[in-house]
């Protein structure tokens, strides 16, 4: 299996090797060319100087000047200092004197040069690698120039050469240094890459292991990468955030199932008990109607619970609320009118503070906002005291319209005010005092307003409870 550690290690080593190969090749080529050029310039300069010196010596000492000890000693000294070979020939290319780094080469004396090389030198100059058709045992870098007097007459030829092995030796030494340096850098890079790759891959392995455990149901697993603030740290933080969110969702799901089971169990137990009592004769015939009414009431409560759960499921599956323009005041009044019978049954006084001169248009899903108004008004009426005041108010501030629905009744404790929007939450904690409610009305309100990107708050003090939510003005 190809691991990230292996890929990163191979990439690092490959990049270092490729970089050094390219750098080494470029440096070696430049060095070789520089060495060749420097050697060529040196040999050419020496050849010109020796040709001039030989020409002057012939003019003053005669044509056999190269046979004199002084001339030969001078050439040997030049050859020794410049680490080169010097050959003097007649105009026809016959060797009359030759040195080998200061030592005479008697075996070359009177040996003829290749005719092609002679012609090139006579015509101007010769430069290149050659063995002079076997006169030299190994290739020489050779520069040849003609020896002429002031009148241009050809007096002879001078050849200055240097062994190619000297140049190759420099290049081999350079290549050896480069090779050792490359191996040292690759070794250091391998160690550094190994450490860094291991440090990077280990947290990812921990995240993968945690993900596998999480998939097996261990929702309390978290990843600890210390104080890292790089991409791996961000990955671990994202995983922990996801795990925390899923853990809370699982907890809410479990609580939801438990609450649903409780809400369904109570009316079903009541229905089954009273039905069995009627069937087996435990309940007297004169009381059957009373208990049938209870069964009917519990059945309708079950129906409301199922309908509310279906509405909640539909709301939670919608990605976003539909946007349309409508008058919030008209919507609020319609919801109030639909609850007129309940208002009259409790003899409530309605205190509506709505603008009379012009409507207040807002954006949102009108049907969903109508349900919000209906649920809040129904909740306010249900918990209002007999003969109390039911308050409705719509105000405008900036880009938002604020809707307030209040009632007079028992004060909700501060610790309960943030829980009233939870699923199946009831402030009496008995789950039986409110026989008509299913504990989902305010949760549905919160869900709808969240889908509209709006807020809702609950405050309760001195016997007055207020629910305040916002909508965006059109």
PDB file of N, CA and C in Angstrom, residues 45-95:
ATOM      1  N   UNK A  45      48.742  31.134 -26.489  1.00  0.00           N
ATOM      2  CA  UNK A  45      49.629  32.239 -26.101  1.00  0.00           C
ATOM      3  C   UNK A  45      51.084  31.785 -26.073  1.00  0.00           C
ATOM      4  N   UNK A  46      51.312  30.583 -25.516  1.00  0.00           N
ATOM      5  CA  UNK A  46      52.675  30.066 -25.490  1.00  0.00           C
ATOM      6  C   UNK A  46      53.206  29.789 -26.899  1.00  0.00           C
ATOM      7  N   UNK A  47      52.303  29.254 -27.760  1.00  0.00           N
ATOM      8  CA  UNK A  47      52.731  28.964 -29.139  1.00  0.00           C
ATOM      9  C   UNK A  47      53.127  30.245 -29.860  1.00  0.00           C
ATOM     10  N   UNK A  48      52.368  31.305 -29.696  1.00  0.00           N
ATOM     11  CA  UNK A  48      52.706  32.578 -30.340  1.00  0.00           C
ATOM     12  C   UNK A  48      54.029  33.116 -29.811  1.00  0.00           C
ATOM     13  N   UNK A  49      54.235  33.000 -28.506  1.00  0.00           N
ATOM     14  CA  UNK A  49      55.466  33.524 -27.919  1.00  0.00           C
ATOM     15  C   UNK A  49      56.681  32.717 -28.411  1.00  0.00           C
ATOM     16  N   UNK A  50      56.531  31.376 -28.440  1.00  0.00           N
ATOM     17  CA  UNK A  50      57.647  30.525 -28.878  1.00  0.00           C
ATOM     18  C   UNK A  50      57.942  30.739 -30.361  1.00  0.00           C
ATOM     19  N   UNK A  51      56.879  30.911 -31.174  1.00  0.00           N
ATOM     20  CA  UNK A  51      57.082  31.169 -32.608  1.00  0.00           C
ATOM     21  C   UNK A  51      57.835  32.470 -32.809  1.00  0.00           C
ATOM     22  N   UNK A  52      57.487  33.482 -32.054  1.00  0.00           N
ATOM     23  CA  UNK A  52      58.188  34.760 -32.169  1.00  0.00           C
ATOM     24  C   UNK A  52      59.624  34.631 -31.683  1.00  0.00           C
ATOM     25  N   UNK A  53      59.800  33.914 -30.576  1.00  0.00           N
ATOM     26  CA  UNK A  53      61.144  33.753 -30.026  1.00  0.00           C
ATOM     27  C   UNK A  53      62.021  32.945 -30.998  1.00  0.00           C
ATOM     28  N   UNK A  54      61.434  31.873 -31.562  1.00  0.00           N
ATOM     29  CA  UNK A  54      62.204  31.048 -32.511  1.00  0.00           C
ATOM     30  C   UNK A  54      62.576  31.848 -33.746  1.00  0.00           C
ATOM     31  N   UNK A  55      61.622  32.665 -34.242  1.00  0.00           N
ATOM     32  CA  UNK A  55      61.903  33.492 -35.422  1.00  0.00           C
ATOM     33  C   UNK A  55      63.043  34.459 -35.151  1.00  0.00           C
ATOM     34  N   UNK A  56      63.020  35.069 -33.981  1.00  0.00           N
ATOM     35  CA  UNK A  56      64.084  36.006 -33.631  1.00  0.00           C
ATOM     36  C   UNK A  56      65.418  35.272 -33.467  1.00  0.00           C
ATOM     37  N   UNK A  57      65.347  34.041 -32.891  1.00  0.00           N
ATOM     38  CA  UNK A  57      66.589  33.280 -32.686  1.00  0.00           C
ATOM     39  C   UNK A  57      67.185  32.846 -34.015  1.00  0.00           C
ATOM     40  N   UNK A  58      66.331  32.469 -34.980  1.00  0.00           N
ATOM     41  CA  UNK A  58      66.832  32.075 -36.303  1.00  0.00           C
ATOM     42  C   UNK A  58      67.491  33.268 -36.979  1.00  0.00           C
ATOM     43  N   UNK A  59      66.922  34.418 -36.821  1.00  0.00           N
ATOM     44  CA  UNK A  59      67.453  35.625 -37.468  1.00  0.00           C
ATOM     45  C   UNK A  59      68.817  35.975 -36.897  1.00  0.00           C
ATOM     46  N   UNK A  60      69.020  35.711 -35.611  1.00  0.00           N
ATOM     47  CA  UNK A  60      70.278  36.109 -34.991  1.00  0.00           C
ATOM     48  C   UNK A  60      71.289  34.960 -34.923  1.00  0.00           C
ATOM     49  N   UNK A  61      70.788  33.723 -34.870  1.00  0.00           N
ATOM     50  CA  UNK A  61      71.694  32.609 -34.634  1.00  0.00           C
ATOM     51  C   UNK A  61      71.800  31.630 -35.766  1.00  0.00           C
ATOM     52  N   UNK A  62      71.094  31.803 -36.856  1.00  0.00           N
ATOM     53  CA  UNK A  62      71.182  30.877 -37.978  1.00  0.00           C
ATOM     54  C   UNK A  62      70.060  29.866 -37.945  1.00  0.00           C
ATOM     55  N   UNK A  63      69.981  29.075 -39.035  1.00  0.00           N
ATOM     56  CA  UNK A  63      68.852  28.169 -39.201  1.00  0.00           C
ATOM     57  C   UNK A  63      68.927  26.995 -38.235  1.00  0.00           C
ATOM     58  N   UNK A  64      70.086  26.645 -37.722  1.00  0.00           N
ATOM     59  CA  UNK A  64      70.204  25.515 -36.800  1.00  0.00           C
ATOM     60  C   UNK A  64      70.195  25.967 -35.342  1.00  0.00           C
ATOM     61  N   UNK A  65      69.460  27.061 -35.038  1.00  0.00           N
ATOM     62  CA  UNK A  65      69.434  27.609 -33.694  1.00  0.00           C
ATOM     63  C   UNK A  65      68.831  26.627 -32.704  1.00  0.00           C
ATOM     64  N   UNK A  66      67.866  25.738 -33.185  1.00  0.00           N
ATOM     65  CA  UNK A  66      67.227  24.791 -32.252  1.00  0.00           C
ATOM     66  C   UNK A  66      68.175  23.694 -31.798  1.00  0.00           C
ATOM     67  N   UNK A  67      69.355  23.666 -32.407  1.00  0.00           N
ATOM     68  CA  UNK A  67      70.334  22.680 -31.956  1.00  0.00           C
ATOM     69  C   UNK A  67      71.233  23.220 -30.852  1.00  0.00           C
ATOM     70  N   UNK A  68      71.112  24.509 -30.583  1.00  0.00           N
ATOM     71  CA  UNK A  68      71.950  25.105 -29.538  1.00  0.00           C
ATOM     72  C   UNK A  68      71.415  24.740 -28.164  1.00  0.00           C
ATOM     73  N   UNK A  69      72.326  24.631 -27.202  1.00  0.00           N
ATOM     74  CA  UNK A  69      71.924  24.260 -25.833  1.00  0.00           C
ATOM     75  C   UNK A  69      71.067  25.338 -25.184  1.00  0.00           C
ATOM     76  N   UNK A  70      71.387  26.589 -25.473  1.00  0.00           N
ATOM     77  CA  UNK A  70      70.617  27.678 -24.850  1.00  0.00           C
ATOM     78  C   UNK A  70      69.165  27.648 -25.313  1.00  0.00           C
ATOM     79  N   UNK A  71      68.942  27.442 -26.620  1.00  0.00           N
ATOM     80  CA  UNK A  71      67.578  27.417 -27.151  1.00  0.00           C
ATOM     81  C   UNK A  71      66.802  26.225 -26.574  1.00  0.00           C
ATOM     82  N   UNK A  72      67.454  25.064 -26.539  1.00  0.00           N
ATOM     83  CA  UNK A  72      66.781  23.886 -26.030  1.00  0.00           C
ATOM     84  C   UNK A  72      66.477  24.027 -24.534  1.00  0.00           C
ATOM     85  N   UNK A  73      67.412  24.614 -23.802  1.00  0.00           N
ATOM     86  CA  UNK A  73      67.178  24.823 -22.371  1.00  0.00           C
ATOM     87  C   UNK A  73      65.996  25.759 -22.145  1.00  0.00           C
ATOM     88  N   UNK A  74      65.887  26.763 -22.997  1.00  0.00           N
ATOM     89  CA  UNK A  74      64.772  27.703 -22.851  1.00  0.00           C
ATOM     90  C   UNK A  74      63.448  27.004 -23.121  1.00  0.00           C
ATOM     91  N   UNK A  75      63.382  26.227 -24.210  1.00  0.00           N
ATOM     92  CA  UNK A  75      62.131  25.532 -24.530  1.00  0.00           C
ATOM     93  C   UNK A  75      61.759  24.531 -23.432  1.00  0.00           C
ATOM     94  N   UNK A  76      62.766  23.837 -22.900  1.00  0.00           N
ATOM     95  CA  UNK A  76      62.479  22.878 -21.830  1.00  0.00           C
ATOM     96  C   UNK A  76      61.931  23.577 -20.584  1.00  0.00           C
ATOM     97  N   UNK A  77      62.472  24.769 -20.308  1.00  0.00           N
ATOM     98  CA  UNK A  77      61.976  25.521 -19.144  1.00  0.00           C
ATOM     99  C   UNK A  77      60.519  25.950 -19.351  1.00  0.00           C
ATOM    100  N   UNK A  78      60.222  26.432 -20.575  1.00  0.00           N
ATOM    101  CA  UNK A  78      58.835  26.838 -20.869  1.00  0.00           C
ATOM    102  C   UNK A  78      57.901  25.638 -20.766  1.00  0.00           C
ATOM    103  N   UNK A  79      58.329  24.491 -21.313  1.00  0.00           N
ATOM    104  CA  UNK A  79      57.495  23.297 -21.270  1.00  0.00           C
ATOM    105  C   UNK A  79      57.258  22.829 -19.842  1.00  0.00           C
ATOM    106  N   UNK A  80      58.319  22.937 -19.009  1.00  0.00           N
ATOM    107  CA  UNK A  80      58.179  22.516 -17.626  1.00  0.00           C
ATOM    108  C   UNK A  80      57.230  23.421 -16.855  1.00  0.00           C
ATOM    109  N   UNK A  81      57.391  24.714 -17.040  1.00  0.00           N
ATOM    110  CA  UNK A  81      56.544  25.666 -16.315  1.00  0.00           C
ATOM    111  C   UNK A  81      55.077  25.543 -16.747  1.00  0.00           C
ATOM    112  N   UNK A  82      54.826  25.389 -18.049  1.00  0.00           N
ATOM    113  CA  UNK A  82      53.449  25.349 -18.562  1.00  0.00           C
ATOM    114  C   UNK A  82      52.870  23.945 -18.600  1.00  0.00           C
ATOM    115  N   UNK A  83      53.640  22.934 -18.159  1.00  0.00           N
ATOM    116  CA  UNK A  83      53.177  21.544 -18.175  1.00  0.00           C
ATOM    117  C   UNK A  83      52.667  21.155 -19.560  1.00  0.00           C
ATOM    118  N   UNK A  84      53.486  21.389 -20.553  1.00  0.00           N
ATOM    119  CA  UNK A  84      53.092  21.117 -21.933  1.00  0.00           C
ATOM    120  C   UNK A  84      54.270  20.542 -22.710  1.00  0.00           C
ATOM    121  N   UNK A  85      53.983  20.129 -23.933  1.00  0.00           N
ATOM    122  CA  UNK A  85      55.014  19.621 -24.839  1.00  0.00           C
ATOM    123  C   UNK A  85      55.199  20.616 -25.979  1.00  0.00           C
ATOM    124  N   UNK A  86      56.448  20.813 -26.355  1.00  0.00           N
ATOM    125  CA  UNK A  86      56.762  21.759 -27.437  1.00  0.00           C
ATOM    126  C   UNK A  86      57.516  21.004 -28.533  1.00  0.00           C
ATOM    127  N   UNK A  87      57.058  21.167 -29.763  1.00  0.00           N
ATOM    128  CA  UNK A  87      57.689  20.511 -30.924  1.00  0.00           C
ATOM    129  C   UNK A  87      58.017  21.586 -31.955  1.00  0.00           C
ATOM    130  N   UNK A  88      59.266  21.550 -32.448  1.00  0.00           N
ATOM    131  CA  UNK A  88      59.697  22.462 -33.512  1.00  0.00           C
ATOM    132  C   UNK A  88      59.966  21.606 -34.760  1.00  0.00           C
ATOM    133  N   UNK A  89      59.411  22.034 -35.894  1.00  0.00           N
ATOM    134  CA  UNK A  89      59.603  21.281 -37.147  1.00  0.00           C
ATOM    135  C   UNK A  89      60.079  22.231 -38.231  1.00  0.00           C
ATOM    136  N   UNK A  90      60.538  21.604 -39.293  1.00  0.00           N
ATOM    137  CA  UNK A  90      60.895  22.375 -40.500  1.00  0.00           C
ATOM    138  C   UNK A  90      59.616  22.812 -41.198  1.00  0.00           C
ATOM    139  N   UNK A  91      59.706  23.689 -42.200  1.00  0.00           N
ATOM    140  CA  UNK A  91      58.501  24.088 -42.931  1.00  0.00           C
ATOM    141  C   UNK A  91      57.783  22.897 -43.552  1.00  0.00           C
ATOM    142  N   UNK A  92      58.505  21.795 -43.795  1.00  0.00           N
ATOM    143  CA  UNK A  92      57.878  20.621 -44.396  1.00  0.00           C
ATOM    144  C   UNK A  92      57.236  19.708 -43.355  1.00  0.00           C
ATOM    145  N   UNK A  93      57.386  19.996 -42.043  1.00  0.00           N
ATOM    146  CA  UNK A  93      56.760  19.206 -40.996  1.00  0.00           C
ATOM    147  C   UNK A  93      57.642  18.130 -40.422  1.00  0.00           C
ATOM    148  N   UNK A  94      58.972  18.202 -40.656  1.00  0.00           N
ATOM    149  CA  UNK A  94      59.878  17.221 -40.080  1.00  0.00           C
ATOM    150  C   UNK A  94      60.318  17.724 -38.708  1.00  0.00           C
ATOM    151  N   UNK A  95      60.149  16.890 -37.664  1.00  0.00           N
ATOM    152  CA  UNK A  95      60.463  17.293 -36.290  1.00  0.00           C
ATOM    153  C   UNK A  95      61.979  17.424 -36.149  1.00  0.00           C
TER     154      UNK A  95
END
